[in-house]
Amino acid sequence: MSDVISTYGRSETPQTPETAETPEPIAYDDSFDATEDDAVAEETDQAETVDEEENEDTAEAGEETAEARPAAATRGGTSVDDAVVSKIVTMVTGKADGVHGVGDEGTSVTVEGDVARITVAVVVEFGHVVKTLAEQVRVDVIDAVEKYLGLDVETVDVRVTDVHFPEAG
């Protein structure tokens, strides 16, 4: 048979079934049975690992930032003037049943830090039991000052400075 020139410029002998070489079988390696799903799963696992590491790094950075900077509520202080406490005391005492009025003289407020000491002077309406009224004023003043101003009230001394008699009518 004659040689035939292939398109690549090599000479080849045409193969017939008798002269054709049988390709040697390729050995199958079963140690690697990866499928497309396995490859995707492996990539996902790697991506999740990277994401977790980045999240941990970010969390640690956030914690460092949080530790380095105090919370907004703790950056600064609050103080309450004695006059503010005195206004609350006067208002609450004046609303108590049996109190005719609150005396300016004899009423004092001292605030040191978050602790208040209060003395309130009252004019009692005749007919009310003084000790009972004084206890009610004390409870009302302590509740109001602690609730509205956030101070700890150490003492509330109630001084009865006068008794008011109803006018004969």
PDB file of C-alpha atoms in Angstrom:
ATOM      1  CA  MET A   1       0.000   0.000   0.000  1.00  0.00           C
ATOM      2  CA  SER A   2       1.067   3.435  -0.683  1.00  0.00           C
ATOM      3  CA  ASP A   3       1.803   6.108   1.771  1.00  0.00           C
ATOM      4  CA  VAL A   4      -0.800   8.830   2.157  1.00  0.00           C
ATOM      5  CA  ILE A   5       0.174  12.340   3.198  1.00  0.00           C
ATOM      6  CA  SER A   6      -1.931  13.576   5.997  1.00  0.00           C
ATOM      7  CA  THR A   7      -3.063  17.095   6.487  1.00  0.00           C
ATOM      8  CA  TYR A   8      -0.215  17.575   8.886  1.00  0.00           C
ATOM      9  CA  GLY A   9       2.452  16.705   6.359  1.00  0.00           C
ATOM     10  CA  ARG A  10       3.308  13.347   7.817  1.00  0.00           C
ATOM     11  CA  SER A  11       3.135  10.237   5.850  1.00  0.00           C
ATOM     12  CA  GLU A  12       0.812   7.636   7.185  1.00  0.00           C
ATOM     13  CA  THR A  13      -0.122   4.246   6.187  1.00  0.00           C
ATOM     14  CA  PRO A  14      -3.845   3.813   6.069  1.00  0.00           C
ATOM     15  CA  GLN A  15      -4.983   1.374   8.680  1.00  0.00           C
ATOM     16  CA  THR A  16      -7.265  -1.451   7.922  1.00  0.00           C
ATOM     17  CA  PRO A  17      -8.966  -3.556  10.514  1.00  0.00           C
ATOM     18  CA  GLU A  18      -6.175  -6.080  10.288  1.00  0.00           C
ATOM     19  CA  THR A  19      -3.389  -3.532  10.687  1.00  0.00           C
ATOM     20  CA  ALA A  20      -5.120  -1.200  13.126  1.00  0.00           C
ATOM     21  CA  GLU A  21      -3.568  -1.100  16.532  1.00  0.00           C
ATOM     22  CA  THR A  22      -5.842  -1.678  19.440  1.00  0.00           C
ATOM     23  CA  PRO A  23      -5.468   1.016  22.036  1.00  0.00           C
ATOM     24  CA  GLU A  24      -4.313  -0.220  25.377  1.00  0.00           C
ATOM     25  CA  PRO A  25      -7.019  -0.005  28.042  1.00  0.00           C
ATOM     26  CA  ILE A  26      -6.659   2.776  30.602  1.00  0.00           C
ATOM     27  CA  ALA A  27      -6.459   1.570  34.155  1.00  0.00           C
ATOM     28  CA  TYR A  28      -9.244   2.905  36.380  1.00  0.00           C
ATOM     29  CA  ASP A  29      -8.138   4.496  39.614  1.00  0.00           C
ATOM     30  CA  ASP A  30     -10.995   4.122  42.099  1.00  0.00           C
ATOM     31  CA  SER A  31      -9.186   6.023  44.870  1.00  0.00           C
ATOM     32  CA  PHE A  32     -10.625   9.254  43.526  1.00  0.00           C
ATOM     33  CA  ASP A  33     -14.349   9.068  42.897  1.00  0.00           C
ATOM     34  CA  ALA A  34     -15.010  12.809  42.945  1.00  0.00           C
ATOM     35  CA  THR A  35     -18.160  14.036  41.395  1.00  0.00           C
ATOM     36  CA  GLU A  36     -19.150  17.550  40.501  1.00  0.00           C
ATOM     37  CA  ASP A  37     -21.235  17.710  43.709  1.00  0.00           C
ATOM     38  CA  ASP A  38     -18.188  16.740  45.771  1.00  0.00           C
ATOM     39  CA  ALA A  39     -16.154  19.501  44.163  1.00  0.00           C
ATOM     40  CA  VAL A  40     -18.860  22.079  44.876  1.00  0.00           C
ATOM     41  CA  ALA A  41     -19.192  20.831  48.462  1.00  0.00           C
ATOM     42  CA  GLU A  42     -15.439  21.089  48.990  1.00  0.00           C
ATOM     43  CA  GLU A  43     -15.382  24.645  47.612  1.00  0.00           C
ATOM     44  CA  THR A  44     -18.324  25.570  49.858  1.00  0.00           C
ATOM     45  CA  ASP A  45     -16.590  24.101  52.920  1.00  0.00           C
ATOM     46  CA  GLN A  46     -13.464  26.080  52.121  1.00  0.00           C
ATOM     47  CA  ALA A  47     -15.495  29.261  51.603  1.00  0.00           C
ATOM     48  CA  GLU A  48     -17.349  28.724  54.904  1.00  0.00           C
ATOM     49  CA  THR A  49     -14.056  28.209  56.719  1.00  0.00           C
ATOM     50  CA  VAL A  50     -12.723  31.467  55.277  1.00  0.00           C
ATOM     51  CA  ASP A  51     -15.982  33.274  56.166  1.00  0.00           C
ATOM     52  CA  GLU A  52     -15.851  31.940  59.735  1.00  0.00           C
ATOM     53  CA  GLU A  53     -12.256  33.082  60.116  1.00  0.00           C
ATOM     54  CA  GLU A  54     -13.157  36.528  58.747  1.00  0.00           C
ATOM     55  CA  ASN A  55     -16.158  36.729  61.098  1.00  0.00           C
ATOM     56  CA  GLU A  56     -13.969  35.781  64.058  1.00  0.00           C
ATOM     57  CA  ASP A  57     -11.437  38.420  63.040  1.00  0.00           C
ATOM     58  CA  THR A  58     -14.203  41.001  62.662  1.00  0.00           C
ATOM     59  CA  ALA A  59     -15.765  40.006  65.994  1.00  0.00           C
ATOM     60  CA  GLU A  60     -12.405  40.291  67.723  1.00  0.00           C
ATOM     61  CA  ALA A  61     -11.857  43.694  66.137  1.00  0.00           C
ATOM     62  CA  GLY A  62     -15.356  44.742  67.241  1.00  0.00           C
ATOM     63  CA  GLU A  63     -14.672  43.553  70.777  1.00  0.00           C
ATOM     64  CA  GLU A  64     -11.428  45.475  70.844  1.00  0.00           C
ATOM     65  CA  THR A  65     -13.272  48.583  69.671  1.00  0.00           C
ATOM     66  CA  ALA A  66     -16.028  48.062  72.246  1.00  0.00           C
ATOM     67  CA  GLU A  67     -13.488  47.533  75.011  1.00  0.00           C
ATOM     68  CA  ALA A  68     -11.474  50.543  73.959  1.00  0.00           C
ATOM     69  CA  ARG A  69     -14.496  52.869  73.986  1.00  0.00           C
ATOM     70  CA  PRO A  70     -16.952  52.981  76.897  1.00  0.00           C
ATOM     71  CA  ALA A  71     -20.689  52.766  76.328  1.00  0.00           C
ATOM     72  CA  ALA A  72     -22.417  56.020  75.464  1.00  0.00           C
ATOM     73  CA  ALA A  73     -24.422  56.029  78.700  1.00  0.00           C
ATOM     74  CA  THR A  74     -21.238  56.024  80.783  1.00  0.00           C
ATOM     75  CA  ARG A  75     -19.466  58.875  78.985  1.00  0.00           C
ATOM     76  CA  GLY A  76     -20.201  61.754  81.297  1.00  0.00           C
ATOM     77  CA  GLY A  77     -22.004  62.436  84.514  1.00  0.00           C
ATOM     78  CA  THR A  78     -25.319  63.754  85.770  1.00  0.00           C
ATOM     79  CA  SER A  79     -25.770  66.057  88.701  1.00  0.00           C
ATOM     80  CA  VAL A  80     -28.945  67.418  90.218  1.00  0.00           C
ATOM     81  CA  ASP A  81     -28.912  70.826  91.863  1.00  0.00           C
ATOM     82  CA  ASP A  82     -30.351  71.252  95.334  1.00  0.00           C
ATOM     83  CA  ALA A  83     -32.927  73.711  93.913  1.00  0.00           C
ATOM     84  CA  VAL A  84     -34.325  71.008  91.593  1.00  0.00           C
ATOM     85  CA  VAL A  85     -34.755  68.599  94.480  1.00  0.00           C
ATOM     86  CA  SER A  86     -36.354  71.405  96.507  1.00  0.00           C
ATOM     87  CA  LYS A  87     -38.946  72.027  93.761  1.00  0.00           C
ATOM     88  CA  ILE A  88     -39.908  68.344  93.672  1.00  0.00           C
ATOM     89  CA  VAL A  89     -40.131  68.268  97.478  1.00  0.00           C
ATOM     90  CA  THR A  90     -42.313  71.393  97.563  1.00  0.00           C
ATOM     91  CA  MET A  91     -44.684  70.116  94.870  1.00  0.00           C
ATOM     92  CA  VAL A  92     -45.126  66.646  96.396  1.00  0.00           C
ATOM     93  CA  THR A  93     -45.500  67.946  99.955  1.00  0.00           C
ATOM     94  CA  GLY A  94     -48.055  70.567  98.896  1.00  0.00           C
ATOM     95  CA  LYS A  95     -50.290  67.852  97.370  1.00  0.00           C
ATOM     96  CA  ALA A  96     -50.473  65.784 100.553  1.00  0.00           C
ATOM     97  CA  ASP A  97     -53.910  65.760 102.199  1.00  0.00           C
ATOM     98  CA  GLY A  98     -53.702  67.786 105.414  1.00  0.00           C
ATOM     99  CA  VAL A  99     -50.832  70.032 104.345  1.00  0.00           C
ATOM    100  CA  HIS A 100     -51.990  73.642 104.132  1.00  0.00           C
ATOM    101  CA  GLY A 101     -48.669  74.914 102.829  1.00  0.00           C
ATOM    102  CA  VAL A 102     -44.959  74.382 102.596  1.00  0.00           C
ATOM    103  CA  GLY A 103     -42.766  76.843 104.425  1.00  0.00           C
ATOM    104  CA  ASP A 104     -39.825  78.352 102.584  1.00  0.00           C
ATOM    105  CA  GLU A 105     -37.968  78.902 105.810  1.00  0.00           C
ATOM    106  CA  GLY A 106     -36.922  75.655 107.391  1.00  0.00           C
ATOM    107  CA  THR A 107     -36.953  73.702 104.120  1.00  0.00           C
ATOM    108  CA  SER A 108     -33.512  72.604 103.012  1.00  0.00           C
ATOM    109  CA  VAL A 109     -31.992  70.136 100.622  1.00  0.00           C
ATOM    110  CA  THR A 110     -28.430  68.888 100.511  1.00  0.00           C
ATOM    111  CA  VAL A 111     -27.245  66.647  97.689  1.00  0.00           C
ATOM    112  CA  GLU A 112     -23.825  65.030  97.901  1.00  0.00           C
ATOM    113  CA  GLY A 113     -23.081  62.734  94.983  1.00  0.00           C
ATOM    114  CA  ASP A 114     -26.239  60.669  94.544  1.00  0.00           C
ATOM    115  CA  VAL A 115     -27.457  61.020  98.135  1.00  0.00           C
ATOM    116  CA  ALA A 116     -29.994  63.604  99.291  1.00  0.00           C
ATOM    117  CA  ARG A 117     -30.790  64.804 102.804  1.00  0.00           C
ATOM    118  CA  ILE A 118     -34.038  66.725 103.008  1.00  0.00           C
ATOM    119  CA  THR A 119     -35.752  68.832 105.630  1.00  0.00           C
ATOM    120  CA  VAL A 120     -39.219  70.121 104.778  1.00  0.00           C
ATOM    121  CA  ALA A 121     -41.237  72.646 106.743  1.00  0.00           C
ATOM    122  CA  VAL A 122     -45.020  72.271 106.591  1.00  0.00           C
ATOM    123  CA  VAL A 123     -48.099  74.077 107.775  1.00  0.00           C
ATOM    124  CA  VAL A 124     -50.654  71.480 108.866  1.00  0.00           C
ATOM    125  CA  GLU A 125     -54.416  71.961 108.580  1.00  0.00           C
ATOM    126  CA  PHE A 126     -56.070  71.679 111.927  1.00  0.00           C
ATOM    127  CA  GLY A 127     -57.703  68.299 112.522  1.00  0.00           C
ATOM    128  CA  HIS A 128     -55.032  66.057 110.948  1.00  0.00           C
ATOM    129  CA  VAL A 129     -52.799  63.826 113.034  1.00  0.00           C
ATOM    130  CA  VAL A 130     -49.325  65.346 112.765  1.00  0.00           C
ATOM    131  CA  LYS A 131     -47.250  62.164 113.033  1.00  0.00           C
ATOM    132  CA  THR A 132     -49.386  60.325 110.473  1.00  0.00           C
ATOM    133  CA  LEU A 133     -49.228  63.285 108.098  1.00  0.00           C
ATOM    134  CA  ALA A 134     -45.460  63.586 108.547  1.00  0.00           C
ATOM    135  CA  GLU A 135     -45.010  59.881 107.729  1.00  0.00           C
ATOM    136  CA  GLN A 136     -47.106  60.256 104.563  1.00  0.00           C
ATOM    137  CA  VAL A 137     -45.091  63.314 103.468  1.00  0.00           C
ATOM    138  CA  ARG A 138     -41.860  61.433 104.128  1.00  0.00           C
ATOM    139  CA  VAL A 139     -42.932  58.438 102.022  1.00  0.00           C
ATOM    140  CA  ASP A 140     -44.243  60.632  99.182  1.00  0.00           C
ATOM    141  CA  VAL A 141     -41.065  62.754  99.067  1.00  0.00           C
ATOM    142  CA  ILE A 142     -38.735  59.737  99.101  1.00  0.00           C
ATOM    143  CA  ASP A 143     -40.714  57.989  96.346  1.00  0.00           C
ATOM    144  CA  ALA A 144     -40.764  61.094  94.109  1.00  0.00           C
ATOM    145  CA  VAL A 145     -37.107  62.055  94.528  1.00  0.00           C
ATOM    146  CA  GLU A 146     -35.865  58.504  93.975  1.00  0.00           C
ATOM    147  CA  LYS A 147     -38.202  57.885  91.024  1.00  0.00           C
ATOM    148  CA  TYR A 148     -37.872  61.171  89.145  1.00  0.00           C
ATOM    149  CA  LEU A 149     -34.346  62.245  90.037  1.00  0.00           C
ATOM    150  CA  GLY A 150     -32.623  58.901  90.598  1.00  0.00           C
ATOM    151  CA  LEU A 151     -31.158  59.990  93.918  1.00  0.00           C
ATOM    152  CA  ASP A 152     -30.896  57.921  97.055  1.00  0.00           C
ATOM    153  CA  VAL A 153     -32.723  59.709  99.865  1.00  0.00           C
ATOM    154  CA  GLU A 154     -30.935  59.265 103.150  1.00  0.00           C
ATOM    155  CA  THR A 155     -33.346  61.240 105.350  1.00  0.00           C
ATOM    156  CA  VAL A 156     -36.496  63.320 105.142  1.00  0.00           C
ATOM    157  CA  ASP A 157     -37.129  65.328 108.269  1.00  0.00           C
ATOM    158  CA  VAL A 158     -40.586  66.902 108.444  1.00  0.00           C
ATOM    159  CA  ARG A 159     -40.845  70.057 110.573  1.00  0.00           C
ATOM    160  CA  VAL A 160     -44.282  71.322 111.432  1.00  0.00           C
ATOM    161  CA  THR A 161     -43.886  75.091 111.589  1.00  0.00           C
ATOM    162  CA  ASP A 162     -47.546  76.097 111.968  1.00  0.00           C
ATOM    163  CA  VAL A 163     -51.144  74.924 112.193  1.00  0.00           C
ATOM    164  CA  HIS A 164     -53.796  76.417 109.993  1.00  0.00           C
ATOM    165  CA  PHE A 165     -57.246  76.874 111.572  1.00  0.00           C
ATOM    166  CA  PRO A 166     -60.267  77.099 109.341  1.00  0.00           C
ATOM    167  CA  GLU A 167     -61.918  80.482 109.428  1.00  0.00           C
ATOM    168  CA  ALA A 168     -65.151  80.617 111.260  1.00  0.00           C
ATOM    169  CA  GLY A 169     -67.836  81.070 108.847  1.00  0.00           C
TER     170      GLY A 169
END
